[in-house]
PDB file of C-alpha atoms in Angstrom:
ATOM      1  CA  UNK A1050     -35.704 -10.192  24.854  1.00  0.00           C
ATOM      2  CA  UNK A1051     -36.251  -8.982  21.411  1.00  0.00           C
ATOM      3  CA  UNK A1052     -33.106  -9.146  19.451  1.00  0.00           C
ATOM      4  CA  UNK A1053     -32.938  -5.524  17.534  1.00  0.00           C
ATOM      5  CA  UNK A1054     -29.501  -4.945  14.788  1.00  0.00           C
ATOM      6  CA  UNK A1055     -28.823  -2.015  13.819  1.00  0.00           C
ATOM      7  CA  UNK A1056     -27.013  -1.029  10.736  1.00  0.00           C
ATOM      8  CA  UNK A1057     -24.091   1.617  11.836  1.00  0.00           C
ATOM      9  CA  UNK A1058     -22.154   1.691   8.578  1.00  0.00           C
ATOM     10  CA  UNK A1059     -22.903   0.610   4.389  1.00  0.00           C
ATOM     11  CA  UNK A1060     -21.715  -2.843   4.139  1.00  0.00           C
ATOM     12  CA  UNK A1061     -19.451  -1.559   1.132  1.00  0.00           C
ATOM     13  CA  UNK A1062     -17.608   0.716   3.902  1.00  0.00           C
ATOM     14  CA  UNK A1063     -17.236  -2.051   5.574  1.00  0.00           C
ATOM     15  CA  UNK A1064     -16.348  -4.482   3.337  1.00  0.00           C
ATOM     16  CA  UNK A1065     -13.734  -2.195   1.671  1.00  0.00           C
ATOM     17  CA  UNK A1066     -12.436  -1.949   5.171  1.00  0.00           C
ATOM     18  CA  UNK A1067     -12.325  -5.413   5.936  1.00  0.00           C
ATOM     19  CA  UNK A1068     -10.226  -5.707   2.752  1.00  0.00           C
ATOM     20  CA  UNK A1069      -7.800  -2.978   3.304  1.00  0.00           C
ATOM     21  CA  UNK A1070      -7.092  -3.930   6.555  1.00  0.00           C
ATOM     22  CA  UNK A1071      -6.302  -7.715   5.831  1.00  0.00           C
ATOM     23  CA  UNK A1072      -4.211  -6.866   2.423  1.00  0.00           C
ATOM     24  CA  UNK A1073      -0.839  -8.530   3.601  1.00  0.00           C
ATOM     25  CA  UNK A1074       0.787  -6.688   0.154  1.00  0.00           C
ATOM     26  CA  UNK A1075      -0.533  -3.099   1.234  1.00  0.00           C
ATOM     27  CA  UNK A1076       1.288  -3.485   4.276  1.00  0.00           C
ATOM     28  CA  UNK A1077       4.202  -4.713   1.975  1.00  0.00           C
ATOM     29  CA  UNK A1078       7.201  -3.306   2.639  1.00  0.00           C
ATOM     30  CA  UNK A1079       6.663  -1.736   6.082  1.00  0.00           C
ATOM     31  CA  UNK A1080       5.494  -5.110   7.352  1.00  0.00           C
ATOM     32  CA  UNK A1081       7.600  -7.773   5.926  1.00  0.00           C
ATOM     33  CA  UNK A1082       5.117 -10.212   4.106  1.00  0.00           C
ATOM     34  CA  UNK A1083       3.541 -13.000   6.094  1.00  0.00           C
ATOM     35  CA  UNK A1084       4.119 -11.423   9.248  1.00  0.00           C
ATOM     36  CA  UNK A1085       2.557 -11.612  12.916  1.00  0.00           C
ATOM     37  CA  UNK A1086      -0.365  -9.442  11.231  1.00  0.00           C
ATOM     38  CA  UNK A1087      -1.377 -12.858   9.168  1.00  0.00           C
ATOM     39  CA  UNK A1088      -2.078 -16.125  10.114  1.00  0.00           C
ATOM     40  CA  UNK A1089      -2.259 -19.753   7.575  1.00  0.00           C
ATOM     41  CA  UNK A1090      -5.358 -20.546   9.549  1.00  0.00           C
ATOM     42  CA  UNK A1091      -7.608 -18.152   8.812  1.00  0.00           C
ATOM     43  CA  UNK A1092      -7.938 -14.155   7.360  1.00  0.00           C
ATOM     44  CA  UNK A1093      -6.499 -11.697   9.803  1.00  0.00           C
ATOM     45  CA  UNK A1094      -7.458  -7.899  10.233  1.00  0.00           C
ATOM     46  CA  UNK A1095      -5.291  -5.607  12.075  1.00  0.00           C
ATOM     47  CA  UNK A1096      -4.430  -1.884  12.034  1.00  0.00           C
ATOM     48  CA  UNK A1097      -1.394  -0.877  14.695  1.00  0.00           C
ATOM     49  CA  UNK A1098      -1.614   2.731  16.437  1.00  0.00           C
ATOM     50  CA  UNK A1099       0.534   5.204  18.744  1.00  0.00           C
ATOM     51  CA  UNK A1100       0.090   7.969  20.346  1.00  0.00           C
ATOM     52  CA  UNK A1101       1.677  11.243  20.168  1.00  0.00           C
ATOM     53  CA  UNK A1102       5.194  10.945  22.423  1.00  0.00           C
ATOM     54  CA  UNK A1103       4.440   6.957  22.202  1.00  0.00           C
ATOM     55  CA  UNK A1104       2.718   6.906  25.864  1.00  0.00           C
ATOM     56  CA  UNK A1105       0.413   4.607  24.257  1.00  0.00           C
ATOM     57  CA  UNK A1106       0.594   1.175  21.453  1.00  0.00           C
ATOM     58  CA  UNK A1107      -2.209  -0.206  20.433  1.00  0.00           C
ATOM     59  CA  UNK A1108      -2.606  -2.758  17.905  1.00  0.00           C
ATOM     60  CA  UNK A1109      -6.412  -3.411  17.022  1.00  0.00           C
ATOM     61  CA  UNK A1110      -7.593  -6.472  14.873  1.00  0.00           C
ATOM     62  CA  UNK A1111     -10.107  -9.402  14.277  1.00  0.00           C
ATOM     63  CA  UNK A1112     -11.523 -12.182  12.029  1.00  0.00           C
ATOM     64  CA  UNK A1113     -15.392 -12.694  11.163  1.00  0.00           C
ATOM     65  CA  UNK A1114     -16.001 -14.288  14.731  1.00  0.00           C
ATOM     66  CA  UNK A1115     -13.269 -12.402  17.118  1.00  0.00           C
ATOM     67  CA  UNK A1116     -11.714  -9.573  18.191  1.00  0.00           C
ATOM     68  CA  UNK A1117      -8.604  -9.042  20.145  1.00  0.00           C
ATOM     69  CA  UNK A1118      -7.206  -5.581  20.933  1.00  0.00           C
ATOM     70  CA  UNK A1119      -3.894  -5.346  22.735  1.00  0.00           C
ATOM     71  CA  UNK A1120      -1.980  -1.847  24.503  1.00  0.00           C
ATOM     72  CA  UNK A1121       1.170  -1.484  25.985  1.00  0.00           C
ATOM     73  CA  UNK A1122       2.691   1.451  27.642  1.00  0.00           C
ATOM     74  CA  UNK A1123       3.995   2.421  30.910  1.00  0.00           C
ATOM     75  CA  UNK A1124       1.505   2.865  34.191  1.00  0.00           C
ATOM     76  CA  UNK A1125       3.088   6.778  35.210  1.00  0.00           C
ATOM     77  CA  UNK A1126       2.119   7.962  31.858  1.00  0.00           C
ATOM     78  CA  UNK A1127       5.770   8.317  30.832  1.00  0.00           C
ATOM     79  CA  UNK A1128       7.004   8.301  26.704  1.00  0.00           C
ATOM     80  CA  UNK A1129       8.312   4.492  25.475  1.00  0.00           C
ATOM     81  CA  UNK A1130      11.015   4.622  23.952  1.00  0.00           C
ATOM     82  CA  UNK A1131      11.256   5.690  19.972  1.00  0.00           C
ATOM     83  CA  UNK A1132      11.507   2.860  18.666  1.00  0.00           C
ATOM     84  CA  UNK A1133       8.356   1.134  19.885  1.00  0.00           C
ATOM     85  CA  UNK A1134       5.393   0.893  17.560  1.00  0.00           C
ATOM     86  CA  UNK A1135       2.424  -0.702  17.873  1.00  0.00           C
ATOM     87  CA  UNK A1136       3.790  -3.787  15.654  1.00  0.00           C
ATOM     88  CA  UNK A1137       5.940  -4.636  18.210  1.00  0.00           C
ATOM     89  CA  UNK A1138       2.819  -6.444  19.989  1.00  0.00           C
ATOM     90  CA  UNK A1139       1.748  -7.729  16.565  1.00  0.00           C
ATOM     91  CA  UNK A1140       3.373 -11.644  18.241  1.00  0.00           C
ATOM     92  CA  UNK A1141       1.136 -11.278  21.123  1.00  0.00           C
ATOM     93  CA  UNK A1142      -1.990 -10.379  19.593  1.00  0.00           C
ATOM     94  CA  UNK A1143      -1.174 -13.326  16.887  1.00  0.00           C
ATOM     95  CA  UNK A1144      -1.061 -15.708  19.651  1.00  0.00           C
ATOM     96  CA  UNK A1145      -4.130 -14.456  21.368  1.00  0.00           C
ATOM     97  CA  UNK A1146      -6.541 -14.422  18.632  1.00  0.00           C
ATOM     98  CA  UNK A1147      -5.035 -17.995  17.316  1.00  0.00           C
ATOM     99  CA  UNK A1148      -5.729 -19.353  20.804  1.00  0.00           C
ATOM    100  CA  UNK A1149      -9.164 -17.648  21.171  1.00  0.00           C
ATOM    101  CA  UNK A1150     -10.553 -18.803  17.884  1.00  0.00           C
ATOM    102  CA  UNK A1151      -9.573 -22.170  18.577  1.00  0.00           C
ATOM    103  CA  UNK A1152     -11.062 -22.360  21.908  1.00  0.00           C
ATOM    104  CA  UNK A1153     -14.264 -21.087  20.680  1.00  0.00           C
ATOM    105  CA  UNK A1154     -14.286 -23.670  17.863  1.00  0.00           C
ATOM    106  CA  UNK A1155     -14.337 -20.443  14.976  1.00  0.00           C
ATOM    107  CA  UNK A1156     -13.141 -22.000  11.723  1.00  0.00           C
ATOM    108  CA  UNK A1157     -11.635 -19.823   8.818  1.00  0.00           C
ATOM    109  CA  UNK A1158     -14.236 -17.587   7.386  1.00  0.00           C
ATOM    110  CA  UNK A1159     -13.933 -15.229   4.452  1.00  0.00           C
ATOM    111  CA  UNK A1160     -15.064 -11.622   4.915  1.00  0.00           C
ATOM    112  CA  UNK A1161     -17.910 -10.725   2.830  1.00  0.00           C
ATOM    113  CA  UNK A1162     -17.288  -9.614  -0.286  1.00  0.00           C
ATOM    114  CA  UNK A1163     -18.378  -5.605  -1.494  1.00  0.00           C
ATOM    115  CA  UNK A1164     -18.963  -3.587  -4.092  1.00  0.00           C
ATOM    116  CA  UNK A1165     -17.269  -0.433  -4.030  1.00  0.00           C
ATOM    117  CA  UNK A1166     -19.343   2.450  -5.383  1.00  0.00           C
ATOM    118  CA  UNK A1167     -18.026   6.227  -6.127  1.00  0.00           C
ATOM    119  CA  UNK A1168     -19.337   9.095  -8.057  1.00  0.00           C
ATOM    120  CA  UNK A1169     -15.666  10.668  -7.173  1.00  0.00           C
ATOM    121  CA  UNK A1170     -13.693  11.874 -10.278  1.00  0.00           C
ATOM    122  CA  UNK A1171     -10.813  12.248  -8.401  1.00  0.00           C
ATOM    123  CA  UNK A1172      -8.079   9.760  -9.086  1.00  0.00           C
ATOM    124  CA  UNK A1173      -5.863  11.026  -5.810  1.00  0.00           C
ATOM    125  CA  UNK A1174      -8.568   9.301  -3.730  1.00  0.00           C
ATOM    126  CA  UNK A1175      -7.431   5.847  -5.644  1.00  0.00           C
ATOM    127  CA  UNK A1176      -3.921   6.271  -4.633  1.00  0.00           C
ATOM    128  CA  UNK A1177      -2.877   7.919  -7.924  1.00  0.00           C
ATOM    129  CA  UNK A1178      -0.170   9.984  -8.493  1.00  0.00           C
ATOM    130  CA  UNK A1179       1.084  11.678 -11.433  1.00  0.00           C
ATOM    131  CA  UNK A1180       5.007  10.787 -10.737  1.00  0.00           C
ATOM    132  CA  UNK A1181       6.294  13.595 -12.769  1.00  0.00           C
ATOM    133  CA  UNK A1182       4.869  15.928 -10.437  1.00  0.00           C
ATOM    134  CA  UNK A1183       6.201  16.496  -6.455  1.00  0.00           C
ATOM    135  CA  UNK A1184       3.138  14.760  -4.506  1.00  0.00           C
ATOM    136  CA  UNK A1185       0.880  17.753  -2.477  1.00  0.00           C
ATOM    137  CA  UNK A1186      -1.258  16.386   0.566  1.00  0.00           C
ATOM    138  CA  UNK A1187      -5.087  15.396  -0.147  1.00  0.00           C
ATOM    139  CA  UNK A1188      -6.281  18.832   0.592  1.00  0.00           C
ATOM    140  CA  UNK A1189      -4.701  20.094  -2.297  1.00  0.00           C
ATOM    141  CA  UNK A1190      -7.133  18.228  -4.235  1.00  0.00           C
ATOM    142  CA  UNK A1191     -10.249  17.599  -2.327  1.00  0.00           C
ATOM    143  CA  UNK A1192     -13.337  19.508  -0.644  1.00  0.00           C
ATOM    144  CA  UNK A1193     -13.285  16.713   2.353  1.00  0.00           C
ATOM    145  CA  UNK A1194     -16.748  18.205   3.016  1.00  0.00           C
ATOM    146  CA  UNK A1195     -18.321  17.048  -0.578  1.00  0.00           C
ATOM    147  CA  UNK A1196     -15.558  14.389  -2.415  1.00  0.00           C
ATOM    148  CA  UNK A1197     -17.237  14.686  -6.103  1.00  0.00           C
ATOM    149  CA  UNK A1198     -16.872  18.432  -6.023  1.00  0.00           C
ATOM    150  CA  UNK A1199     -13.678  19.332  -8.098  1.00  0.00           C
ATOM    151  CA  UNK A1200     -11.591  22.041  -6.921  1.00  0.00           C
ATOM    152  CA  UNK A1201      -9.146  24.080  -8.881  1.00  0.00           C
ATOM    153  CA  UNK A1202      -7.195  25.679  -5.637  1.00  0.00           C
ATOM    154  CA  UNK A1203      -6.901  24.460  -2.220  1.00  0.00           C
ATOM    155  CA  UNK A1204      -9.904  25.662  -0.267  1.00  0.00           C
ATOM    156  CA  UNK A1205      -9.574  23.705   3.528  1.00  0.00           C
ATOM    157  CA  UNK A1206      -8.223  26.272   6.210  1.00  0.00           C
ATOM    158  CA  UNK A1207      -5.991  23.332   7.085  1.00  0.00           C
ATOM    159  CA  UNK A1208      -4.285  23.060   3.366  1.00  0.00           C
ATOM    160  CA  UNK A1209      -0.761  25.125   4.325  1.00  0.00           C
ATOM    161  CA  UNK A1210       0.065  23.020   7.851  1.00  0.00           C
ATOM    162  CA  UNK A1211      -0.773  20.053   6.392  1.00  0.00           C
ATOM    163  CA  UNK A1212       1.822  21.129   2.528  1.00  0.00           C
ATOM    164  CA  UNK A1213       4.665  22.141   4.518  1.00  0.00           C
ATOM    165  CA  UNK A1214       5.297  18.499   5.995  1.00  0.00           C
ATOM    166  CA  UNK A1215       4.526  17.019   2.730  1.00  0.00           C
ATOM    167  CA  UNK A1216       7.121  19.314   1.093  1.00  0.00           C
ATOM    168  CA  UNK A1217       9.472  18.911   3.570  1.00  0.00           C
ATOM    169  CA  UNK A1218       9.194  15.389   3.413  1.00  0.00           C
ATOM    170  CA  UNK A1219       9.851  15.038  -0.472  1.00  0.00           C
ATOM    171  CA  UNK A1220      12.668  17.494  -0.464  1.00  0.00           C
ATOM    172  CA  UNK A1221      14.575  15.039   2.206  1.00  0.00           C
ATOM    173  CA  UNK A1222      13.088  11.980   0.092  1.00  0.00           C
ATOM    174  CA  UNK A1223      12.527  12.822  -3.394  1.00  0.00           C
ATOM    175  CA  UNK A1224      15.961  11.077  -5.332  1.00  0.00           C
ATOM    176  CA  UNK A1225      14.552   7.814  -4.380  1.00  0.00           C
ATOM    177  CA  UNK A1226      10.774   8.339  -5.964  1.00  0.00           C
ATOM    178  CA  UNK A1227      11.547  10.253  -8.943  1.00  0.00           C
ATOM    179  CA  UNK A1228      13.319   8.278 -12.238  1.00  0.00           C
ATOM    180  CA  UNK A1229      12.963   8.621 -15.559  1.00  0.00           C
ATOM    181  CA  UNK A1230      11.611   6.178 -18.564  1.00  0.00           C
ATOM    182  CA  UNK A1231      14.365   3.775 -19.421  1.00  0.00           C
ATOM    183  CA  UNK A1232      16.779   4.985 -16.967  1.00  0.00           C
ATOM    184  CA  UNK A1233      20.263   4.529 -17.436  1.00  0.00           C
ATOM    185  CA  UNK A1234      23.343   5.683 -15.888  1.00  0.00           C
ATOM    186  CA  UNK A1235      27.119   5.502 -17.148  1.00  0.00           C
ATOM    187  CA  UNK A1236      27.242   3.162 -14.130  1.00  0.00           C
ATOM    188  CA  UNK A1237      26.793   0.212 -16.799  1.00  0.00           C
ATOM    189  CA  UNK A1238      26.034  -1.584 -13.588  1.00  0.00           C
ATOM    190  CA  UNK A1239      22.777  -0.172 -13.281  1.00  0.00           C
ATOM    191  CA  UNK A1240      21.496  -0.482 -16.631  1.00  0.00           C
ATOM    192  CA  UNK A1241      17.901  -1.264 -16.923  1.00  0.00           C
ATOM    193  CA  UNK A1242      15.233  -2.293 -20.270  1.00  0.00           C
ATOM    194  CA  UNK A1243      11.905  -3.805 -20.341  1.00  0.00           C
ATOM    195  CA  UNK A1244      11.540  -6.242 -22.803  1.00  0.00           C
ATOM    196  CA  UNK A1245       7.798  -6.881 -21.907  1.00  0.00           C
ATOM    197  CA  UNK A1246       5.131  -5.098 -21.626  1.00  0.00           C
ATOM    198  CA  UNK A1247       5.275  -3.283 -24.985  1.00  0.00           C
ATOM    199  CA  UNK A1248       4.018   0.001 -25.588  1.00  0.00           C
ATOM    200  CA  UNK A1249       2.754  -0.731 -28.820  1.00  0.00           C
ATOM    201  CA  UNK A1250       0.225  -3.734 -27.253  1.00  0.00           C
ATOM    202  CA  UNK A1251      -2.788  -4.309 -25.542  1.00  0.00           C
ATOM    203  CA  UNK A1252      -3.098  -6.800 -23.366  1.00  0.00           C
ATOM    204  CA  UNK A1253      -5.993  -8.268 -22.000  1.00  0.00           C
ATOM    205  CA  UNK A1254      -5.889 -10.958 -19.387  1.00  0.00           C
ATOM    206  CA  UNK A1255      -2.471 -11.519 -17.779  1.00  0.00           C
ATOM    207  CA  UNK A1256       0.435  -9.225 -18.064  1.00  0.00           C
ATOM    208  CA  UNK A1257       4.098 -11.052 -19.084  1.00  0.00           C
ATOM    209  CA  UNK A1258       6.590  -8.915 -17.453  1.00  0.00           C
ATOM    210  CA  UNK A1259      10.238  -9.734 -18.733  1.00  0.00           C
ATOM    211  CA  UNK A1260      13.308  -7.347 -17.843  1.00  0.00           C
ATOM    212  CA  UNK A1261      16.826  -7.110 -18.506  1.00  0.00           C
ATOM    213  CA  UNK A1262      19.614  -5.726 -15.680  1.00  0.00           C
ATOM    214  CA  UNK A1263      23.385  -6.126 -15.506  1.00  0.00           C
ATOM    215  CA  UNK A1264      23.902  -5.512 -12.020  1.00  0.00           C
ATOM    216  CA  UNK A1265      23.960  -8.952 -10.338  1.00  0.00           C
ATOM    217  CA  UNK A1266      23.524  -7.843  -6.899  1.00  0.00           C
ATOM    218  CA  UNK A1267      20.147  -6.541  -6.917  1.00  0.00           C
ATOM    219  CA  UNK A1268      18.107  -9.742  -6.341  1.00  0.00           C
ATOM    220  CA  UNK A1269      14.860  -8.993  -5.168  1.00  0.00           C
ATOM    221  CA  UNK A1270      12.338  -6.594  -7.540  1.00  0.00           C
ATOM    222  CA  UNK A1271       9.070  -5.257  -6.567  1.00  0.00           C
ATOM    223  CA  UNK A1272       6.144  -4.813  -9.000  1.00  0.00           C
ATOM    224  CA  UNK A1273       3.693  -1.765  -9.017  1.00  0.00           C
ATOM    225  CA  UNK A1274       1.052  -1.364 -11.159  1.00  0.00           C
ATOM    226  CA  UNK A1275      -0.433   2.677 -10.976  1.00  0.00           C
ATOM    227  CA  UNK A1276       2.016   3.339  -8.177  1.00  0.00           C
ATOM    228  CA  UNK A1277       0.363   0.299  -5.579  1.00  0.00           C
ATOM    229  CA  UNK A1278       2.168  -2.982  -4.996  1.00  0.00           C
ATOM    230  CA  UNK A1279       1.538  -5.899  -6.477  1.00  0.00           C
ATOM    231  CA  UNK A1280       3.602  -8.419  -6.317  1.00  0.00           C
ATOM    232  CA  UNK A1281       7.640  -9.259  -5.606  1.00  0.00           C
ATOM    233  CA  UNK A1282       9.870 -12.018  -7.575  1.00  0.00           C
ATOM    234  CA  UNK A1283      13.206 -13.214  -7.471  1.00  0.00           C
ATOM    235  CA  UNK A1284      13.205 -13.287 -11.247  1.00  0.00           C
ATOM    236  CA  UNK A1285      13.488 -10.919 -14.160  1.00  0.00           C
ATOM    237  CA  UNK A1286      10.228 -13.140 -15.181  1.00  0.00           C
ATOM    238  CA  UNK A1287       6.618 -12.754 -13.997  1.00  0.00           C
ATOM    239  CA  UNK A1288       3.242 -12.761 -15.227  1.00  0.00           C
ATOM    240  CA  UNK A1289       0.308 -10.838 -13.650  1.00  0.00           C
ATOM    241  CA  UNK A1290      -3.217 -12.107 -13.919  1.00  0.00           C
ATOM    242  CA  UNK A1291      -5.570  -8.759 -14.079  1.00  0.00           C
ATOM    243  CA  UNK A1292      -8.187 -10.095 -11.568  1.00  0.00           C
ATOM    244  CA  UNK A1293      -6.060  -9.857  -8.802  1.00  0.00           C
ATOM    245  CA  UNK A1294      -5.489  -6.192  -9.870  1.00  0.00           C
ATOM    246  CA  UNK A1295      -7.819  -4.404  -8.313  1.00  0.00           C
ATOM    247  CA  UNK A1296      -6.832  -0.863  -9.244  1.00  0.00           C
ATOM    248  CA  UNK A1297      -6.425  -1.677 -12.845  1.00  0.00           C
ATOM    249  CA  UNK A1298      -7.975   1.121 -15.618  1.00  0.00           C
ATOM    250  CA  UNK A1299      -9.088   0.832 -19.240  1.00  0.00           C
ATOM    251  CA  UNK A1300      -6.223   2.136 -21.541  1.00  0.00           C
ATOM    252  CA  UNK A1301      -2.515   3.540 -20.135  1.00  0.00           C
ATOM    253  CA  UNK A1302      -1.401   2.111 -17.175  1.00  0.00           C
ATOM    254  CA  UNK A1303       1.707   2.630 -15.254  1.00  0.00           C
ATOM    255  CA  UNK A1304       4.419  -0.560 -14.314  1.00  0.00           C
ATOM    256  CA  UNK A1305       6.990   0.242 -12.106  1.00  0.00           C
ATOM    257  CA  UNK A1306       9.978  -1.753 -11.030  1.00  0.00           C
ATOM    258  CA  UNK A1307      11.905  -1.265  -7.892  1.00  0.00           C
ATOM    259  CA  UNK A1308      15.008  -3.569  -7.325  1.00  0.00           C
ATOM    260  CA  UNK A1309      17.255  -3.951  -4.678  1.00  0.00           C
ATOM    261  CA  UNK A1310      20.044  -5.656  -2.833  1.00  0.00           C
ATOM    262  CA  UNK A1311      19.149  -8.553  -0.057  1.00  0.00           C
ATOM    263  CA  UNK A1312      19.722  -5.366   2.660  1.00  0.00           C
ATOM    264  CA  UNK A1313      17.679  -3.010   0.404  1.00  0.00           C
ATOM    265  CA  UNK A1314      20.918  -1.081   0.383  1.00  0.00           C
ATOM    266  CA  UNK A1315      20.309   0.567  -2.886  1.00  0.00           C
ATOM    267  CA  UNK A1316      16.704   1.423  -4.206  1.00  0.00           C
ATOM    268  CA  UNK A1317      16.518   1.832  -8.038  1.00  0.00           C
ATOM    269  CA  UNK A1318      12.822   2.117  -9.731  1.00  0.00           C
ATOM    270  CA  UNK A1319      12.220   1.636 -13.454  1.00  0.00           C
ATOM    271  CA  UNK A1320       8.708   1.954 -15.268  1.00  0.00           C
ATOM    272  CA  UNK A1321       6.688   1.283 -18.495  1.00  0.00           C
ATOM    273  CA  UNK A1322       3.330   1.780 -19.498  1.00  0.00           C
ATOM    274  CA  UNK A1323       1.153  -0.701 -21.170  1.00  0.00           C
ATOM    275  CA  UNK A1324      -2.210  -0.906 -22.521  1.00  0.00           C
ATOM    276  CA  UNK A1325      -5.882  -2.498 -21.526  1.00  0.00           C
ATOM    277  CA  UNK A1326      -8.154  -2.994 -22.810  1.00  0.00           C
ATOM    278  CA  UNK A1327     -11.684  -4.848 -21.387  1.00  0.00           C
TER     279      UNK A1327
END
């Protein structure tokens, strides 16, 4: 038999797949870190799924050498209850693909690495957000049918069903995303300053950043750099290295801060800007 492959996708789509789908921190904080959808013995890919009225939960994942795809629902067809997602099958789909890669002898491999290349001068396909603003759905921006192509009004057919959940959404959600430079309250309590980054600098290969905060309770802080995680700490102390920043731009970038309580009672966000330069 003559063995024929068959290239079905750019290896840069599917390499920046690969990566999205095994970036324990993306997931971070709807899937607590180091969860069911990771593994210490090798990389892990997984993307979860259900269907409208939950009749159906997937969750879909693999390494280099396997893949494992697990469903659950009920055999008449009938709704799960609301709850159920398809993470709750994330433990049995851990211990499937552990047990099948070490049956088959498959040792840890890497996925290959990629190359991500865009003519796209549109910075709402990279996540970013201009947090002064009320966010709009993609449409708003885009011409799904050609990316590059900038549009000054909304031109998809689909624009208006898909801005009213948006809006809706923000107007229920908004006092938690929006904030203001330096925030303080007269709630001394929640008194917030950076003391590093400073505006004034440029920094180049690691970023020190240094906070103060009076209110003792809040003991966990997330870090975001252009509005996507990067890191958590359980100190007011932490330095970034910029490789590991993958969304990082020459000159102004944005630092947020978002603290909380160990029940994430009580969301407060803080942010800076800070300078680099290559």
């Amino acid at each position: 038999k003559q063995n024929i492959k068959t290239r079905v996708f750019d290896k840069n789509v599917a390499g920046a797949i690969n990566d999205i789908l095994s970036d324990d921190k993306s997931r971070y904080p709807f899937f607590r870190l180091n969860s069911n959808l990771t593994s210490k013995n090798r990389v892990l890919a997984a993307k979860t799924g259900t269907t409208d009225n939950r009749k159906d939960v997937w969750i879909v994942g693999y390494t280099p050498k396997i893949t494992v795809v697990v469903w659950a629902g009920n055999n008449n067809n009938d709704a799960s209850e609301t709850t159920i997602t398809g993470f709750y099958l994330s433990g049995i789909w851990n211990k499937i693909i552990e047990k099948g890669s070490s049956l088959f002898g498959y040792k840890n491999i890497n996925f290959n690495s990629y190359v991500l290349k865009t003519t796209s001068p549109n910075p709402v396909l990279f996540g970013d957000w201009k947090q002064e603003e009320e966010p709009h759905t993609i449409l708003k921006y885009i011409n799904k049918n050609k990316l590059s192509k900038q549009i000054k009004e909304p031109e998809d057919t689909q624009y208006e069903s898909w801005e009213f959940g948006v809006l809706k959404w923000w107007e229920e959600n908004k006092e938690v995303f929006l904030f203001n430079e330096n925030k303080t309250t007269e709630d001394n309590k929640t008194f917030f300053v950076f003391t590093s980054p400073q505006k004034d600098k440029t920094y180049t290969k690691t970023l020190p950043v240094s906070f103060l905060s009076l209110n003792n309770k809040n003991s966990f802080y997330e870090i975001y750099i252009n509005n996507v995680f990067i890191d958590y700490s359980t100190t007011k102390n932490i330095s970034i290295d910029f490789n590991k920043i993958k969304n990082l731009k020459i000159g102004q970038n944005l630092l947020s801060v978002v603290f909380y309580n160990k029940n994430k009672e009580v969301f407060s966000t803080f942010f800076n800007y800070f300078e680099e330069q290559q």
